[in-house]
CSV table of C-alpha atoms in Angstrom, one decimal:
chain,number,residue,atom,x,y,z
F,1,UNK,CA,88.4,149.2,106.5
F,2,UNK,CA,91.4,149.1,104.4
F,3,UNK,CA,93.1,146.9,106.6
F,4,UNK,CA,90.8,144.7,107.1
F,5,UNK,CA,90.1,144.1,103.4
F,6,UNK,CA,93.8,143.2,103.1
F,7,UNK,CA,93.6,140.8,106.5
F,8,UNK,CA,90.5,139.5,103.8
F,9,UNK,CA,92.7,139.4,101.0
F,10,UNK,CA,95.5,137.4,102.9
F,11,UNK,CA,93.2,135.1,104.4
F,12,UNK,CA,91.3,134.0,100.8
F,13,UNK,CA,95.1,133.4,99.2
F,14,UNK,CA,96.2,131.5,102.0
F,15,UNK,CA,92.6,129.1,101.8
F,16,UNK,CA,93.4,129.1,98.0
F,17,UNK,CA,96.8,127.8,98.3
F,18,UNK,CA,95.7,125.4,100.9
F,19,UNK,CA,92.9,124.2,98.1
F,20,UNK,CA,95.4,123.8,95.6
F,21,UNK,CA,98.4,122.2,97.1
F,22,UNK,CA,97.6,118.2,96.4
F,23,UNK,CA,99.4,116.1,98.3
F,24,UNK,CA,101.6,112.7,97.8
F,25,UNK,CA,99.9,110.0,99.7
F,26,UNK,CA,103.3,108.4,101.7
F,27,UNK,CA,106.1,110.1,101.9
F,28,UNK,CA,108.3,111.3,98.9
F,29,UNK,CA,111.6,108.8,99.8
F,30,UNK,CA,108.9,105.7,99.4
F,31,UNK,CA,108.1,107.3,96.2
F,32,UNK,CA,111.5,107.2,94.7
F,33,UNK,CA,111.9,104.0,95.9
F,34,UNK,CA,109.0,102.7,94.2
F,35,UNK,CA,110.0,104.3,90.4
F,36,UNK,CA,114.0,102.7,91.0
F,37,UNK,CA,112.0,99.6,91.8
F,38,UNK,CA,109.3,99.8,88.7
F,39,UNK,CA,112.1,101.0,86.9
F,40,UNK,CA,114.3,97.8,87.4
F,41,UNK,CA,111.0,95.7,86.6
F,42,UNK,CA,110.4,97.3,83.1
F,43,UNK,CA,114.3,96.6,82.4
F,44,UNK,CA,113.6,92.7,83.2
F,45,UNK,CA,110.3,92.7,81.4
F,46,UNK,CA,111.8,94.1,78.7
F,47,UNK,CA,114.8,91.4,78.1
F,48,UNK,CA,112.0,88.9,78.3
F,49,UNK,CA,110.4,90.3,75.5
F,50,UNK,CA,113.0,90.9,73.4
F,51,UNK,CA,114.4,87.3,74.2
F,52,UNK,CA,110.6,85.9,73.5
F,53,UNK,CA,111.6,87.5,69.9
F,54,UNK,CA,114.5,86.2,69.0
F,55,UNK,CA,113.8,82.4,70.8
F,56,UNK,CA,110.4,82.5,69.9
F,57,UNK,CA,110.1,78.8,70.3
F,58,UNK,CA,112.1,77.9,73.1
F,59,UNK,CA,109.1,80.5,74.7
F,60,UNK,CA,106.4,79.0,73.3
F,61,UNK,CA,107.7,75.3,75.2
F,62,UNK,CA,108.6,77.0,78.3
F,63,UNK,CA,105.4,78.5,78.6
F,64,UNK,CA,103.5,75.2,78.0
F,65,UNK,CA,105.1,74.4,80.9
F,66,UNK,CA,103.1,76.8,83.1
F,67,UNK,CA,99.9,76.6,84.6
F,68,UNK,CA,97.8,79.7,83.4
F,69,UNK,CA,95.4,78.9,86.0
F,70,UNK,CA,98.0,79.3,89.0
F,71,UNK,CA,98.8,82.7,87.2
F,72,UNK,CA,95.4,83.9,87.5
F,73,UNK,CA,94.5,82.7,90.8
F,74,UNK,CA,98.1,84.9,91.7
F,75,UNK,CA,96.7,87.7,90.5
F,76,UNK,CA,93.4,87.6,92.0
F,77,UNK,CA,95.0,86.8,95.2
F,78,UNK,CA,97.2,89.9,95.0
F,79,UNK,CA,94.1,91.8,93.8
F,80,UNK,CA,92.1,91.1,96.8
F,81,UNK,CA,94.8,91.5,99.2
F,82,UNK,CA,95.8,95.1,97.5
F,83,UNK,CA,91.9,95.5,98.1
F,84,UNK,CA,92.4,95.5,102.0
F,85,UNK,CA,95.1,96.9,101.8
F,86,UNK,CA,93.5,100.3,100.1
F,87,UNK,CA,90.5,99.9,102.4
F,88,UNK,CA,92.7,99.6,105.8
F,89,UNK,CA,94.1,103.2,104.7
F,90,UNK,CA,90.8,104.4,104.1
F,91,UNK,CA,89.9,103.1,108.1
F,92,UNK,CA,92.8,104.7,109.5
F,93,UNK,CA,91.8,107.9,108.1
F,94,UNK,CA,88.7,107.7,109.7
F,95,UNK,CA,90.6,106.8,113.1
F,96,UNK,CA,89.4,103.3,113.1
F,97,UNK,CA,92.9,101.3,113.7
F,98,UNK,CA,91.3,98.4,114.4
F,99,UNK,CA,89.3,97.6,111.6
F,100,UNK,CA,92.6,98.8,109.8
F,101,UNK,CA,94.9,95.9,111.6
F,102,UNK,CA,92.0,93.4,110.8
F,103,UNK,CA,91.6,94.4,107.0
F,104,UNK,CA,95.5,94.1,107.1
F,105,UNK,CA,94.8,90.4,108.4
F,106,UNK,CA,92.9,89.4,105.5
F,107,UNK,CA,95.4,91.3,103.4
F,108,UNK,CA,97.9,89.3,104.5
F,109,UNK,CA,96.0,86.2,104.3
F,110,UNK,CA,95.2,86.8,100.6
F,111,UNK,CA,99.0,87.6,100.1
F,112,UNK,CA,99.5,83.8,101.9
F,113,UNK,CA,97.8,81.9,99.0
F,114,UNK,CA,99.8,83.5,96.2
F,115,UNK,CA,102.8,82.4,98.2
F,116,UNK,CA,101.7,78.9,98.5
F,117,UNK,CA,100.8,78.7,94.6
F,118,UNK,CA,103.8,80.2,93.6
F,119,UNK,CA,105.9,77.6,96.1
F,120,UNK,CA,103.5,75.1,94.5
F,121,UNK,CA,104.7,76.3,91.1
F,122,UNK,CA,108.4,76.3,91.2
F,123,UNK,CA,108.2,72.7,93.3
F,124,UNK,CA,106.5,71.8,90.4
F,125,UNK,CA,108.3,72.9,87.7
F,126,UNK,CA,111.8,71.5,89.5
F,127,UNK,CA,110.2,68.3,89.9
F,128,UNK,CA,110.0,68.1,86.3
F,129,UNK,CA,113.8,69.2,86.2
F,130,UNK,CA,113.5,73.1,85.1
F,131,UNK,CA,115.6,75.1,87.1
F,132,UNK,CA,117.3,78.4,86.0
F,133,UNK,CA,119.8,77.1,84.2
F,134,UNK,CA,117.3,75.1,82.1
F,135,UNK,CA,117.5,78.1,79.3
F,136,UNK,CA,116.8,81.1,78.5
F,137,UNK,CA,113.0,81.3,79.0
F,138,UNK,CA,113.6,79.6,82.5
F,139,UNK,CA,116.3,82.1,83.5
F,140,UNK,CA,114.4,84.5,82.9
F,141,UNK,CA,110.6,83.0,84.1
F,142,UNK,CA,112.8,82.2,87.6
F,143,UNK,CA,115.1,85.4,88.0
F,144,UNK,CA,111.4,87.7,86.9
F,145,UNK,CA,109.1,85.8,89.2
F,146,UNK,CA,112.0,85.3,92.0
F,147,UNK,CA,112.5,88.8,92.4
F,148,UNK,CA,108.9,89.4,92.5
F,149,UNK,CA,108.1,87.3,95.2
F,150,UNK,CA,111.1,88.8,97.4
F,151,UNK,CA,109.2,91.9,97.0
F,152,UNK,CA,105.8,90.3,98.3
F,153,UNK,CA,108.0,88.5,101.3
F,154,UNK,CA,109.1,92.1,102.1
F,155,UNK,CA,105.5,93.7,101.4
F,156,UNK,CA,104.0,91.1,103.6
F,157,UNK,CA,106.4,92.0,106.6
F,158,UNK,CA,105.3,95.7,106.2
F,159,UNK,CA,101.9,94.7,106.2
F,160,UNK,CA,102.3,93.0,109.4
F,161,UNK,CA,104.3,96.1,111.1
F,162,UNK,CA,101.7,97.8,109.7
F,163,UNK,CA,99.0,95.5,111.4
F,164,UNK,CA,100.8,95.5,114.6
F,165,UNK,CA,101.0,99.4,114.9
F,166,UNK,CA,97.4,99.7,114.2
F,167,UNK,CA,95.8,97.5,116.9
F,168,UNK,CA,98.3,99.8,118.9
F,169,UNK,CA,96.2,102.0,118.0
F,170,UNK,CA,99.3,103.9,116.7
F,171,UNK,CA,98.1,106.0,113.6
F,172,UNK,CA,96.3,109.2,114.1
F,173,UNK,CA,93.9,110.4,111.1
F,174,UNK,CA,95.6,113.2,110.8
F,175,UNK,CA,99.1,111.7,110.1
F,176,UNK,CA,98.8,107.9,108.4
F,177,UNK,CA,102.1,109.3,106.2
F,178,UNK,CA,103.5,106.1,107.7
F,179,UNK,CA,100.6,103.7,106.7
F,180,UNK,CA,100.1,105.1,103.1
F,181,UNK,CA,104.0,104.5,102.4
F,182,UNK,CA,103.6,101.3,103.3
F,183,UNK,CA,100.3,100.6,101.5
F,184,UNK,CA,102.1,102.4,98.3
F,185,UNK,CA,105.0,99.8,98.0
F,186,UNK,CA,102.5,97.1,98.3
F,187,UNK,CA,100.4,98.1,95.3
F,188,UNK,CA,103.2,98.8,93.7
F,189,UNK,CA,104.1,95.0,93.8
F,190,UNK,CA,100.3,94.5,92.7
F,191,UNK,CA,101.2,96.9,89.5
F,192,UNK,CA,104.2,94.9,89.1
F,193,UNK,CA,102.7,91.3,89.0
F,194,UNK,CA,100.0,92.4,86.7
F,195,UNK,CA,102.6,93.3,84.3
F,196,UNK,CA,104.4,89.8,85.2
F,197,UNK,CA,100.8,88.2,84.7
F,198,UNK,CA,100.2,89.2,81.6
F,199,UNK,CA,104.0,88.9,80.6
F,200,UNK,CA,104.9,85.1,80.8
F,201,UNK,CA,101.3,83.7,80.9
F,202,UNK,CA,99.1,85.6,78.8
F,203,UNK,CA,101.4,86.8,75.9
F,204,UNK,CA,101.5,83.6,73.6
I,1,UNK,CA,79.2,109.1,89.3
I,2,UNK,CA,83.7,110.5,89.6
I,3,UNK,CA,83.1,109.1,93.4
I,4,UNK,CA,81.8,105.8,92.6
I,5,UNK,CA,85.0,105.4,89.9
I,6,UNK,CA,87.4,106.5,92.7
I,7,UNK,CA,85.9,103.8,95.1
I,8,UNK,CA,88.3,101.0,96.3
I,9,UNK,CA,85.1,98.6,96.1
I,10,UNK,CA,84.1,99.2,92.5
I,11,UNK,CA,87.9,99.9,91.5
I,12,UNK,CA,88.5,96.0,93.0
I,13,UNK,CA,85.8,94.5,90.8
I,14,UNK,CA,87.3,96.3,87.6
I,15,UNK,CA,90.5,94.9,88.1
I,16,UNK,CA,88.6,91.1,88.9
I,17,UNK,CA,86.6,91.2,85.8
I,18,UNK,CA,89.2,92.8,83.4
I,19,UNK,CA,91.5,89.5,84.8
I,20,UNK,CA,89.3,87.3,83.8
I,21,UNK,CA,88.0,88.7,80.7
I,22,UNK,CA,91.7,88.8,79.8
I,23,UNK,CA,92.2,85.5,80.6
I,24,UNK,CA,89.6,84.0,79.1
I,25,UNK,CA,90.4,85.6,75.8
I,26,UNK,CA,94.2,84.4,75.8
I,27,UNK,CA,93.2,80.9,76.4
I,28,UNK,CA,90.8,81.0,73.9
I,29,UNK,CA,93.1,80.4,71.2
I,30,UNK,CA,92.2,83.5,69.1
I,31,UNK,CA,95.3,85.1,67.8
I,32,UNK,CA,94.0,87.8,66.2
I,33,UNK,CA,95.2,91.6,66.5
I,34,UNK,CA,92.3,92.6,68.1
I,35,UNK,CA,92.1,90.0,70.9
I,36,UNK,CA,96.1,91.6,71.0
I,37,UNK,CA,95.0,94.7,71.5
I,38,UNK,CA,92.0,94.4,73.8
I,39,UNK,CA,94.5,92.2,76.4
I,40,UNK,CA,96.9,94.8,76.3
I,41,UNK,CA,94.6,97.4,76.8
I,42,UNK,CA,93.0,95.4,80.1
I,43,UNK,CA,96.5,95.7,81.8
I,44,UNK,CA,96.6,99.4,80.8
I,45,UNK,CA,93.0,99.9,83.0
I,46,UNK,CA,94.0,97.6,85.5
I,47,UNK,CA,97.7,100.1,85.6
I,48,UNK,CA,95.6,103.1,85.7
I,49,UNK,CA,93.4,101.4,88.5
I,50,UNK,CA,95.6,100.7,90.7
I,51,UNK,CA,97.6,104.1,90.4
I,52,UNK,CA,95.0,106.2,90.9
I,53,UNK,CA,92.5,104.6,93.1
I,54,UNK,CA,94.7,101.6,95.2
I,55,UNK,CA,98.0,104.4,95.5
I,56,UNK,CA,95.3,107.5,95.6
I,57,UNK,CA,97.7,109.1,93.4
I,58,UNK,CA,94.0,110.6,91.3
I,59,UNK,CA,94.1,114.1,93.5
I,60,UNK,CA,97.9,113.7,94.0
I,61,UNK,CA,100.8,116.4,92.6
I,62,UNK,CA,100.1,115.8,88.6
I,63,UNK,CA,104.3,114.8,87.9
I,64,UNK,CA,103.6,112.0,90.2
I,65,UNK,CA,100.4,111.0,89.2
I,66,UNK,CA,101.8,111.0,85.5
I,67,UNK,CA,104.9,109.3,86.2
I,68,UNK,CA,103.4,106.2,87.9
I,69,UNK,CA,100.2,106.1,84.9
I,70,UNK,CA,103.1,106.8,82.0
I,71,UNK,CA,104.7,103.2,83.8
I,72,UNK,CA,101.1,101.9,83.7
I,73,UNK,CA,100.3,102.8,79.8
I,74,UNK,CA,103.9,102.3,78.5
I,75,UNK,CA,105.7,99.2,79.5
I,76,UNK,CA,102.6,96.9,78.4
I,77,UNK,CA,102.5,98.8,74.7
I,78,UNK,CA,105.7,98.5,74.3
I,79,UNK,CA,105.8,94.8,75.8
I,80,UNK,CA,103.0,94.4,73.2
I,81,UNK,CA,104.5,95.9,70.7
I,82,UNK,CA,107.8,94.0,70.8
I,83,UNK,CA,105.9,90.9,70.9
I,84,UNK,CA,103.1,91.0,68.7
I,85,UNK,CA,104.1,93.1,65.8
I,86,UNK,CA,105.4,90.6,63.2
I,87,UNK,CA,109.3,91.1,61.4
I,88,UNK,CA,109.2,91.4,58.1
Protein backbone atom coordinates (compact mmCIF):
# COMPACT_ATOMS: atom_id res chain seq x y z
CA UNK A 1 0.00 0.00 0.00
CA UNK A 2 2.91 2.12 0.93
CA UNK A 3 4.33 1.78 -2.31
CA UNK A 4 1.82 2.33 -4.25
CA UNK A 5 0.90 5.64 -2.50
CA UNK A 6 4.53 6.75 -3.33
CA UNK A 7 4.07 5.32 -7.20
CA UNK A 8 0.82 7.93 -6.53
CA UNK A 9 2.82 10.53 -5.15
CA UNK A 10 5.49 10.41 -8.14
CA UNK A 11 2.93 10.19 -10.65
CA UNK A 12 0.80 13.59 -9.35
CA UNK A 13 4.44 15.62 -9.26
CA UNK A 14 5.38 14.52 -12.51
CA UNK A 15 1.54 15.66 -14.04
CA UNK A 16 2.13 18.94 -11.91
CA UNK A 17 5.44 19.76 -13.44
CA UNK A 18 4.13 18.86 -16.74
CA UNK A 19 1.05 21.57 -15.89
CA UNK A 20 3.40 24.05 -14.99
CA UNK A 21 6.32 24.02 -17.43
CA UNK A 22 4.96 26.83 -20.17
CA UNK A 23 6.58 26.59 -23.12
CA UNK A 24 8.30 29.13 -25.84
CA UNK A 25 6.37 28.98 -28.98
CA UNK A 26 9.59 28.53 -31.68
CA UNK A 27 12.57 27.69 -30.67
CA UNK A 28 14.86 29.67 -28.12
CA UNK A 29 17.80 30.73 -30.92
CA UNK A 30 14.78 32.50 -32.99
CA UNK A 31 14.08 34.19 -29.81
CA UNK A 32 17.37 35.84 -29.30
CA UNK A 33 17.37 36.66 -32.61
CA UNK A 34 14.33 38.50 -32.45
CA UNK A 35 15.40 40.79 -29.09
CA UNK A 36 19.11 41.57 -31.00
CA UNK A 37 16.78 42.55 -33.82
CA UNK A 38 14.05 44.65 -31.68
CA UNK A 39 16.86 45.79 -29.91
CA UNK A 40 18.72 47.40 -32.97
CA UNK A 41 15.16 48.91 -33.96
CA UNK A 42 14.62 50.77 -30.64
CA UNK A 43 18.39 52.18 -31.07
CA UNK A 44 17.23 53.57 -34.66
CA UNK A 45 13.96 54.76 -33.42
CA UNK A 46 15.50 56.39 -30.80
CA UNK A 47 18.12 58.64 -32.84
CA UNK A 48 15.07 59.63 -34.77
CA UNK A 49 13.48 60.93 -31.98
CA UNK A 50 16.07 62.65 -30.46
CA UNK A 51 17.10 64.16 -33.92
CA UNK A 52 13.10 65.09 -34.35
CA UNK A 53 14.15 67.23 -31.10
CA UNK A 54 16.82 68.99 -31.92
CA UNK A 55 15.74 69.61 -35.98
CA UNK A 56 12.37 69.95 -35.13
CA UNK A 57 11.63 71.73 -38.26
CA UNK A 58 13.59 70.15 -40.83
CA UNK A 59 11.03 67.02 -39.36
CA UNK A 60 8.08 68.79 -39.57
CA UNK A 61 8.99 69.41 -43.80
CA UNK A 62 10.18 66.02 -44.21
CA UNK A 63 7.25 64.56 -42.93
CA UNK A 64 4.88 66.82 -45.16
CA UNK A 65 6.50 65.07 -47.59
CA UNK A 66 4.88 61.62 -46.73
CA UNK A 67 1.79 60.30 -47.51
CA UNK A 68 0.04 59.24 -44.15
CA UNK A 69 -2.35 57.31 -46.05
CA UNK A 70 0.38 54.96 -47.65
CA UNK A 71 1.48 54.57 -43.89
CA UNK A 72 -1.75 53.32 -42.86
CA UNK A 73 -2.58 51.14 -45.66
CA UNK A 74 1.21 49.53 -44.72
CA UNK A 75 0.16 48.79 -41.59
CA UNK A 76 -3.04 47.28 -42.28
CA UNK A 77 -1.48 45.30 -44.92
CA UNK A 78 1.03 43.94 -42.38
CA UNK A 79 -1.78 43.54 -39.89
CA UNK A 80 -3.77 41.23 -42.05
CA UNK A 81 -0.98 39.38 -43.37
CA UNK A 82 0.44 38.84 -39.47
CA UNK A 83 -3.41 37.70 -39.15
CA UNK A 84 -2.71 34.61 -41.49
CA UNK A 85 0.12 34.21 -40.51
CA UNK A 86 -1.15 33.49 -36.59
CA UNK A 87 -4.10 31.56 -37.98
CA UNK A 88 -1.81 29.15 -40.34
CA UNK A 89 -0.02 28.12 -36.90
CA UNK A 90 -3.22 27.66 -35.29
CA UNK A 91 -4.13 25.01 -38.62
CA UNK A 92 -0.95 23.26 -38.32
CA UNK A 93 -1.59 22.54 -34.86
CA UNK A 94 -4.69 20.92 -35.68
CA UNK A 95 -2.80 18.95 -38.53
CA UNK A 96 -4.40 20.75 -41.29
CA UNK A 97 -1.14 21.79 -43.53
CA UNK A 98 -3.06 22.64 -46.18
CA UNK A 99 -5.25 25.24 -45.04
CA UNK A 100 -1.92 26.30 -43.34
CA UNK A 101 0.09 26.76 -46.89
CA UNK A 102 -3.09 28.45 -48.22
CA UNK A 103 -3.54 30.97 -45.17
CA UNK A 104 0.33 31.51 -45.81
CA UNK A 105 -0.74 32.48 -49.49
CA UNK A 106 -2.90 35.21 -48.54
CA UNK A 107 -0.24 36.12 -45.97
CA UNK A 108 2.07 36.62 -48.44
CA UNK A 109 -0.21 38.29 -50.69
CA UNK A 110 -1.12 40.91 -48.05
CA UNK A 111 2.74 41.20 -47.34
CA UNK A 112 2.91 42.00 -51.53
CA UNK A 113 0.87 45.25 -51.30
CA UNK A 114 2.97 46.82 -48.58
CA UNK A 115 5.80 46.09 -50.80
CA UNK A 116 4.33 47.74 -53.73
CA UNK A 117 3.30 51.01 -51.61
CA UNK A 118 6.36 51.26 -50.05
CA UNK A 119 8.24 50.91 -53.78
CA UNK A 120 5.52 53.38 -54.67
CA UNK A 121 6.68 55.56 -51.85
CA UNK A 122 10.39 55.84 -52.27
CA UNK A 123 9.81 56.15 -56.35
CA UNK A 124 7.89 58.90 -55.29
CA UNK A 125 9.79 60.61 -52.97
CA UNK A 126 13.15 60.28 -55.46
CA UNK A 127 11.17 61.63 -58.15
CA UNK A 128 10.81 64.65 -56.25
CA UNK A 129 14.70 64.48 -55.53
CA UNK A 130 14.81 63.16 -51.70
CA UNK A 131 17.27 60.58 -51.38
CA UNK A 132 19.32 59.83 -48.18
CA UNK A 133 21.57 62.25 -48.40
CA UNK A 134 18.77 64.85 -48.64
CA UNK A 135 19.17 65.51 -44.65
CA UNK A 136 18.81 64.38 -41.70
CA UNK A 137 15.08 63.46 -41.54
CA UNK A 138 15.69 61.62 -44.96
CA UNK A 139 18.67 59.72 -43.70
CA UNK A 140 17.02 58.55 -41.25
CA UNK A 141 13.11 58.08 -42.83
CA UNK A 142 15.32 55.84 -45.68
CA UNK A 143 18.00 53.97 -43.54
CA UNK A 144 14.64 53.18 -40.71
CA UNK A 145 12.22 52.15 -43.40
CA UNK A 146 15.06 50.51 -45.63
CA UNK A 147 16.01 48.21 -43.01
CA UNK A 148 12.50 47.45 -42.34
CA UNK A 149 11.62 46.30 -45.49
CA UNK A 150 14.82 44.01 -45.81
CA UNK A 151 13.30 42.40 -42.89
CA UNK A 152 9.80 41.89 -44.65
CA UNK A 153 11.83 40.63 -48.02
CA UNK A 154 13.37 38.07 -45.68
CA UNK A 155 9.95 37.42 -43.66
CA UNK A 156 8.27 36.90 -46.91
CA UNK A 157 10.91 34.12 -48.09
CA UNK A 158 10.26 32.28 -44.81
CA UNK A 159 6.75 32.52 -45.26
CA UNK A 160 7.04 30.88 -48.56
CA UNK A 161 9.48 28.01 -47.18
CA UNK A 162 7.01 27.81 -44.77
CA UNK A 163 4.16 27.56 -47.41
CA UNK A 164 6.02 25.01 -49.38
CA UNK A 165 6.71 22.62 -46.44
CA UNK A 166 3.14 22.70 -45.47
CA UNK A 167 1.36 21.56 -48.65
CA UNK A 168 4.18 18.86 -48.18
CA UNK A 169 2.39 18.18 -45.68
CA UNK A 170 5.61 18.42 -43.63
CA UNK A 171 4.59 19.63 -40.03
CA UNK A 172 3.22 17.28 -37.56
CA UNK A 173 0.90 18.83 -34.70
CA UNK A 174 2.86 17.69 -32.36
CA UNK A 175 6.14 19.42 -33.47
CA UNK A 176 5.33 22.95 -35.56
CA UNK A 177 8.66 24.24 -33.44
CA UNK A 178 9.79 24.97 -37.06
CA UNK A 179 6.52 26.83 -38.16
CA UNK A 180 6.07 28.96 -34.98
CA UNK A 181 9.83 30.31 -35.31
CA UNK A 182 9.13 31.34 -38.41
CA UNK A 183 5.68 32.86 -37.63
CA UNK A 184 7.58 34.68 -34.53
CA UNK A 185 10.08 36.65 -36.62
CA UNK A 186 7.35 37.64 -38.88
CA UNK A 187 5.22 39.39 -36.15
CA UNK A 188 8.05 40.59 -34.90
CA UNK A 189 8.53 42.75 -38.13
CA UNK A 190 4.64 43.57 -37.61
CA UNK A 191 5.70 44.84 -33.83
CA UNK A 192 8.45 46.64 -35.49
CA UNK A 193 6.51 48.58 -38.27
CA UNK A 194 3.88 49.55 -35.86
CA UNK A 195 6.50 51.34 -33.91
CA UNK A 196 7.88 52.73 -37.43
CA UNK A 197 4.11 53.72 -38.18
CA UNK A 198 3.49 55.61 -35.54
CA UNK A 199 7.21 56.95 -35.55
CA UNK A 200 7.62 59.00 -38.75
CA UNK A 201 3.88 59.44 -39.70
CA UNK A 202 1.82 59.81 -36.80
CA UNK A 203 4.14 61.70 -34.36
CA UNK A 204 3.77 65.40 -35.60
CA UNK B 1 -14.70 35.93 -22.11
CA UNK B 2 -10.02 35.36 -21.46
CA UNK B 3 -10.62 33.00 -24.71
CA UNK B 4 -12.35 35.40 -26.85
CA UNK B 5 -9.33 38.10 -25.96
CA UNK B 6 -6.74 35.45 -26.77
CA UNK B 7 -8.39 34.87 -30.21
CA UNK B 8 -6.36 35.68 -33.47
CA UNK B 9 -9.82 36.94 -34.98
CA UNK B 10 -10.91 39.47 -32.38
CA UNK B 11 -7.11 40.19 -31.56
CA UNK B 12 -6.84 41.29 -35.62
CA UNK B 13 -9.79 43.57 -35.35
CA UNK B 14 -8.27 45.37 -32.11
CA UNK B 15 -5.26 46.07 -33.87
CA UNK B 16 -7.48 47.37 -37.22
CA UNK B 17 -9.65 49.67 -35.25
CA UNK B 18 -6.97 51.00 -32.78
CA UNK B 19 -5.00 51.93 -36.44
CA UNK B 20 -7.49 53.82 -37.47
CA UNK B 21 -8.72 55.44 -34.47
CA UNK B 22 -5.01 56.44 -34.11
CA UNK B 23 -4.92 57.65 -37.33
CA UNK B 24 -7.74 59.50 -37.51
CA UNK B 25 -6.89 61.42 -34.30
CA UNK B 26 -3.23 62.44 -35.60
CA UNK B 27 -4.65 63.86 -38.76
CA UNK B 28 -7.07 65.61 -37.04
CA UNK B 29 -4.96 68.40 -36.16
CA UNK B 30 -5.59 68.28 -32.33
CA UNK B 31 -2.40 68.74 -30.54
CA UNK B 32 -3.34 68.38 -27.29
CA UNK B 33 -1.74 66.08 -24.57
CA UNK B 34 -4.45 63.95 -24.35
CA UNK B 35 -4.79 63.09 -28.07
CA UNK B 36 -0.64 62.54 -27.17
CA UNK B 37 -1.39 60.21 -24.79
CA UNK B 38 -4.29 58.23 -26.18
CA UNK B 39 -1.97 57.57 -29.65
CA UNK B 40 0.70 56.38 -27.66
CA UNK B 41 -1.27 54.29 -25.68
CA UNK B 42 -2.94 52.59 -29.07
CA UNK B 43 0.57 51.39 -30.04
CA UNK B 44 1.15 50.11 -26.47
CA UNK B 45 -2.28 47.68 -27.01
CA UNK B 46 -1.52 47.05 -30.45
CA UNK B 47 2.51 45.90 -28.77
CA UNK B 48 0.77 43.86 -26.21
CA UNK B 49 -1.57 42.33 -29.07
CA UNK B 50 0.68 41.20 -31.06
CA UNK B 51 3.02 39.64 -28.26
CA UNK B 52 0.72 37.80 -26.65
CA UNK B 53 -1.91 36.65 -28.99
CA UNK B 54 0.04 36.96 -32.81
CA UNK B 55 3.65 35.39 -30.95
CA UNK B 56 1.37 33.27 -28.32
CA UNK B 57 3.87 34.39 -25.94
CA UNK B 58 0.24 34.88 -23.18
CA UNK B 59 0.90 31.18 -21.58
CA UNK B 60 4.63 31.29 -22.53
CA UNK B 61 7.79 31.20 -19.75
CA UNK B 62 6.92 34.80 -17.83
CA UNK B 63 10.94 36.31 -18.66
CA UNK B 64 9.94 36.00 -22.12
CA UNK B 65 6.58 37.03 -22.17
CA UNK B 66 7.84 40.17 -20.12
CA UNK B 67 10.74 40.86 -22.13
CA UNK B 68 8.90 41.14 -25.58
CA UNK B 69 5.67 43.27 -23.62
CA UNK B 70 8.56 45.56 -21.65
CA UNK B 71 9.69 46.29 -25.71
CA UNK B 72 5.98 46.76 -26.46
CA UNK B 73 5.21 49.36 -23.49
CA UNK B 74 8.65 51.09 -23.37
CA UNK B 75 10.05 52.19 -26.56
CA UNK B 76 6.72 54.04 -27.59
CA UNK B 77 6.65 56.00 -23.99
CA UNK B 78 9.79 56.81 -24.22
CA UNK B 79 9.53 57.69 -28.11
CA UNK B 80 6.62 59.78 -26.75
CA UNK B 81 8.16 61.14 -24.09
CA UNK B 82 11.23 62.42 -26.01
CA UNK B 83 8.92 63.94 -28.41
CA UNK B 84 6.11 65.35 -26.88
CA UNK B 85 7.25 66.65 -23.59
CA UNK B 86 8.11 70.34 -24.30
CA UNK B 87 12.03 71.93 -23.08
CA UNK B 88 11.87 74.44 -20.98
Amino acid sequence: MGNILLFDEINNVSVTKQVSEKKLPGDLAMWIFIVMELTVFAVFFIAFAVTQRIQSDMFIEGRATLNASIGLFCTLALIVSSYFVASAVEAVKKGKNFVASRRLILALLSATVYLVLKLSEYTTLVGLGYDLSTNTFYTLYFFITGFHFMHVLLGMIILAYMGIKARKDSYIPTDSNGFEAGASYWHMVDLVWIIVFFLIYIIH
Amino acid sequence: MNRLINNVHFSAIILIVLTLISTLLAQSNSQTNLVAILVTLSVVIKGQQIVDVFMELKNAQAKWRWLLLSYAILVPTILAIIIYTRST
